[in-house]
Each structure stands twice: as C-alpha cells, then as structure tokens.
Amino acid sequence: KTAKQFGEIFKDLNAGRSLEKKLYKGAGGGGGEINDRYHQKVRELAFNLEKNGELLQQVLSGAITLKRLATMSNEELAPKKLTEKRRQRDEQFKKENTLDKPMVFGMVQLPAATAVFEVEHKYNEHKDDDVDGDG
C-alpha cells in the first residue's frame, strides 16, 4: 500500500517501492514489525511530497536521492517560504523574549541575553489583570 502511494506520487512504482524499503529500514524494520516511527515518516513524506512541488521536482530530477529523502527532517521537507516564515517567527519570539539588560525577579538575578519563557510573561500579565483580588 505504501509503495503504491509513493509510486503514484512519483508516477513510478519502482521508485515508490524503493522509497518504502528505505523508510522501513530507516525506521528499524526488518523483524517483520512496522512501528510508529515508520508510519509517522510515511505520513510526513506523503504530505510534503504532495504539498511541496519544489521538493517533488528535486526528487524526480535526482537532485535529492530517495536515500536522502528517507532521512530528511520535517523542516527540510517543508517549502522554502514556510521554512523562512518559521525562521522569522522564531527570531521574533527570541527577540521579544530575551532580556536586553540585567533584571531581578524576586531573589534571582538574570543577566542580559537571558531568554524569558512565555509562560512567565503570561502569568505576570494575568496576575496584573486581577483587579477584584479574588485570585
């Protein structure tokens, strides 16, 4: 079933079979059992190959081998625009949640460039919103 699914994506059943074998080996298969890691990787690849035309073209042209494809992370499989958007979001989060000068929280002094967790930030926001004093 998996080989056929990839074969349809590639329009080449032999390529589908080859990728399926590589995924099976990479997920620790061989003893006749198919584990969760294998199923997760199949879903990730099928989704990304269907949604990311650039990735599919790189595989079909040979720029990305099936062996390499089988080991790529979700980040590597994502379209370039999405990867860039995630990178920018992460940079913005880091910028917004990093101290630019030393601060003291209770008895703990944090040096500049210390990441402050969003949970602490949200807790402090909600604590300040408690105007009626009941909790």
mmCIF file of C-alpha atoms in Angstrom:
data_model
loop_
_atom_site.group_PDB
_atom_site.id
_atom_site.type_symbol
_atom_site.label_atom_id
_atom_site.label_comp_id
_atom_site.label_asym_id
_atom_site.label_seq_id
_atom_site.Cartn_x
_atom_site.Cartn_y
_atom_site.Cartn_z
ATOM 1 C CA LYS A 1 0.000 0.000 0.000
ATOM 2 C CA THR A 2 2.754 2.480 0.955
ATOM 3 C CA ALA A 3 4.882 1.652 -2.095
ATOM 4 C CA LYS A 4 1.835 2.171 -4.307
ATOM 5 C CA GLN A 5 1.072 5.510 -2.627
ATOM 6 C CA PHE A 6 4.608 6.781 -3.262
ATOM 7 C CA GLY A 7 4.576 5.238 -6.727
ATOM 8 C CA GLU A 8 1.508 7.312 -7.569
ATOM 9 C CA ILE A 9 3.160 10.482 -6.264
ATOM 10 C CA PHE A 10 6.319 9.787 -8.306
ATOM 11 C CA LYS A 11 4.384 8.281 -11.214
ATOM 12 C CA ASP A 12 6.893 5.441 -10.922
ATOM 13 C CA LEU A 13 6.007 2.314 -8.921
ATOM 14 C CA ASN A 14 9.649 1.155 -8.719
ATOM 15 C CA ALA A 15 10.665 4.464 -7.121
ATOM 16 C CA GLY A 16 7.754 4.086 -4.703
ATOM 17 C CA ARG A 17 8.906 0.583 -3.749
ATOM 18 C CA SER A 18 12.488 1.761 -3.329
ATOM 19 C CA LEU A 19 11.482 4.637 -1.032
ATOM 20 C CA GLU A 20 9.207 2.380 1.002
ATOM 21 C CA LYS A 21 12.096 -0.081 1.574
ATOM 22 C CA LYS A 22 14.408 2.721 2.664
ATOM 23 C CA LEU A 23 11.792 4.036 5.097
ATOM 24 C CA TYR A 24 11.205 0.573 6.504
ATOM 25 C CA LYS A 25 14.928 0.019 7.092
ATOM 26 C CA GLY A 26 15.379 3.531 8.493
ATOM 27 C CA ALA A 27 12.566 3.030 10.984
ATOM 28 C CA GLY A 28 14.184 -0.100 12.360
ATOM 29 C CA GLY A 29 12.063 -2.548 10.395
ATOM 30 C CA GLY A 30 13.366 -5.912 9.373
ATOM 31 C CA GLY A 31 11.889 -8.136 12.003
ATOM 32 C CA GLY A 32 8.502 -8.126 10.326
ATOM 33 C CA GLU A 33 7.043 -5.393 12.506
ATOM 34 C CA ILE A 34 6.121 -1.905 11.395
ATOM 35 C CA ASN A 35 6.460 0.651 14.144
ATOM 36 C CA ASP A 36 5.002 4.105 14.835
ATOM 37 C CA ARG A 37 8.151 5.821 13.577
ATOM 38 C CA TYR A 38 7.680 4.195 10.171
ATOM 39 C CA HIS A 39 4.021 5.256 9.946
ATOM 40 C CA GLN A 40 4.847 8.809 11.032
ATOM 41 C CA LYS A 41 7.599 9.126 8.426
ATOM 42 C CA VAL A 42 5.306 7.774 5.682
ATOM 43 C CA ARG A 43 2.666 10.377 6.567
ATOM 44 C CA GLU A 44 5.230 13.200 6.683
ATOM 45 C CA LEU A 45 6.727 12.301 3.320
ATOM 46 C CA ALA A 46 3.428 11.741 1.545
ATOM 47 C CA PHE A 47 2.064 15.049 2.826
ATOM 48 C CA ASN A 48 5.180 17.037 1.966
ATOM 49 C CA LEU A 49 5.656 15.480 -1.467
ATOM 50 C CA GLU A 50 2.052 16.253 -2.368
ATOM 51 C CA LYS A 51 2.130 19.823 -0.985
ATOM 52 C CA ASN A 52 5.684 20.841 -1.898
ATOM 53 C CA GLY A 53 6.084 20.802 -5.677
ATOM 54 C CA GLU A 54 9.669 22.050 -5.446
ATOM 55 C CA LEU A 55 10.622 19.095 -3.250
ATOM 56 C CA LEU A 56 8.930 16.641 -5.602
ATOM 57 C CA GLN A 57 10.741 18.131 -8.607
ATOM 58 C CA GLN A 58 14.093 17.859 -6.806
ATOM 59 C CA VAL A 59 13.410 14.180 -6.114
ATOM 60 C CA LEU A 60 12.232 13.479 -9.662
ATOM 61 C CA SER A 61 15.274 15.246 -11.142
ATOM 62 C CA GLY A 62 17.662 13.322 -8.893
ATOM 63 C CA ALA A 63 18.859 16.426 -7.036
ATOM 64 C CA ILE A 64 17.560 14.720 -3.876
ATOM 65 C CA THR A 65 18.050 10.957 -3.790
ATOM 66 C CA LEU A 66 15.468 8.592 -2.346
ATOM 67 C CA LYS A 67 18.018 7.614 0.295
ATOM 68 C CA ARG A 68 18.393 11.272 1.317
ATOM 69 C CA LEU A 69 14.627 11.870 1.128
ATOM 70 C CA ALA A 70 14.008 8.998 3.542
ATOM 71 C CA THR A 71 16.166 10.679 6.194
ATOM 72 C CA MET A 72 15.124 14.322 5.786
ATOM 73 C CA SER A 73 13.557 16.118 8.734
ATOM 74 C CA ASN A 74 10.159 17.808 8.573
ATOM 75 C CA GLU A 75 11.951 21.165 8.481
ATOM 76 C CA GLU A 76 13.967 20.062 5.450
ATOM 77 C CA LEU A 77 10.835 18.755 3.711
ATOM 78 C CA ALA A 78 8.881 21.993 4.152
ATOM 79 C CA PRO A 79 8.557 24.539 1.341
ATOM 80 C CA LYS A 80 11.206 27.289 1.417
ATOM 81 C CA LYS A 81 8.589 30.011 2.100
ATOM 82 C CA LEU A 82 7.285 28.138 5.132
ATOM 83 C CA THR A 83 10.797 27.483 6.426
ATOM 84 C CA GLU A 84 11.615 31.187 6.101
ATOM 85 C CA LYS A 85 8.358 32.178 7.802
ATOM 86 C CA ARG A 86 9.132 29.821 10.716
ATOM 87 C CA ARG A 87 12.674 31.180 10.984
ATOM 88 C CA GLN A 88 11.376 34.762 11.113
ATOM 89 C CA ARG A 89 8.748 33.820 13.705
ATOM 90 C CA ASP A 90 11.399 32.139 15.860
ATOM 91 C CA GLU A 91 13.703 35.160 15.562
ATOM 92 C CA GLN A 92 10.869 37.494 16.552
ATOM 93 C CA PHE A 93 9.943 35.280 19.519
ATOM 94 C CA LYS A 94 13.572 35.185 20.638
ATOM 95 C CA LYS A 95 13.861 38.957 20.286
ATOM 96 C CA GLU A 96 10.678 39.560 22.268
ATOM 97 C CA ASN A 97 11.604 37.067 24.982
ATOM 98 C CA THR A 98 15.245 37.881 25.601
ATOM 99 C CA LEU A 99 16.334 40.408 28.178
ATOM 100 C CA ASP A 100 18.318 43.311 26.784
ATOM 101 C CA LYS A 101 19.537 44.376 30.232
ATOM 102 C CA PRO A 102 20.027 42.558 33.552
ATOM 103 C CA MET A 103 16.860 42.183 35.648
ATOM 104 C CA VAL A 104 15.989 40.837 39.081
ATOM 105 C CA PHE A 105 12.994 38.511 39.532
ATOM 106 C CA GLY A 106 12.454 38.049 43.252
ATOM 107 C CA MET A 107 15.770 36.735 44.549
ATOM 108 C CA VAL A 108 17.070 35.669 41.125
ATOM 109 C CA GLN A 109 19.183 37.998 39.032
ATOM 110 C CA LEU A 110 19.199 37.255 35.307
ATOM 111 C CA PRO A 111 21.976 38.607 33.104
ATOM 112 C CA ALA A 112 21.239 40.297 29.783
ATOM 113 C CA ALA A 113 20.579 37.955 26.821
ATOM 114 C CA THR A 114 18.680 35.509 29.046
ATOM 115 C CA ALA A 115 15.591 34.027 27.429
ATOM 116 C CA VAL A 116 12.442 34.589 29.447
ATOM 117 C CA PHE A 117 9.807 31.929 28.991
ATOM 118 C CA GLU A 118 6.456 32.967 27.588
ATOM 119 C CA VAL A 119 4.696 31.172 30.452
ATOM 120 C CA GLU A 120 6.250 33.537 32.990
ATOM 121 C CA HIS A 121 5.257 36.501 30.846
ATOM 122 C CA LYS A 122 1.645 35.337 30.552
ATOM 123 C CA TYR A 123 1.495 34.621 34.289
ATOM 124 C CA ASN A 124 2.610 38.175 35.080
ATOM 125 C CA GLU A 125 0.101 39.646 32.600
ATOM 126 C CA HIS A 126 -2.793 37.717 34.155
ATOM 127 C CA LYS A 127 -1.673 38.464 37.698
ATOM 128 C CA ASP A 128 -1.802 42.213 36.920
ATOM 129 C CA ASP A 129 -5.292 41.823 35.401
ATOM 130 C CA ASP A 130 -6.713 40.516 38.682
ATOM 131 C CA VAL A 131 -8.357 43.753 39.806
ATOM 132 C CA ASP A 132 -11.026 42.319 42.076
ATOM 133 C CA GLY A 133 -8.414 40.487 44.167
ATOM 134 C CA ASP A 134 -10.070 37.059 44.246
ATOM 135 C CA GLY A 135 -7.277 35.077 42.720
#
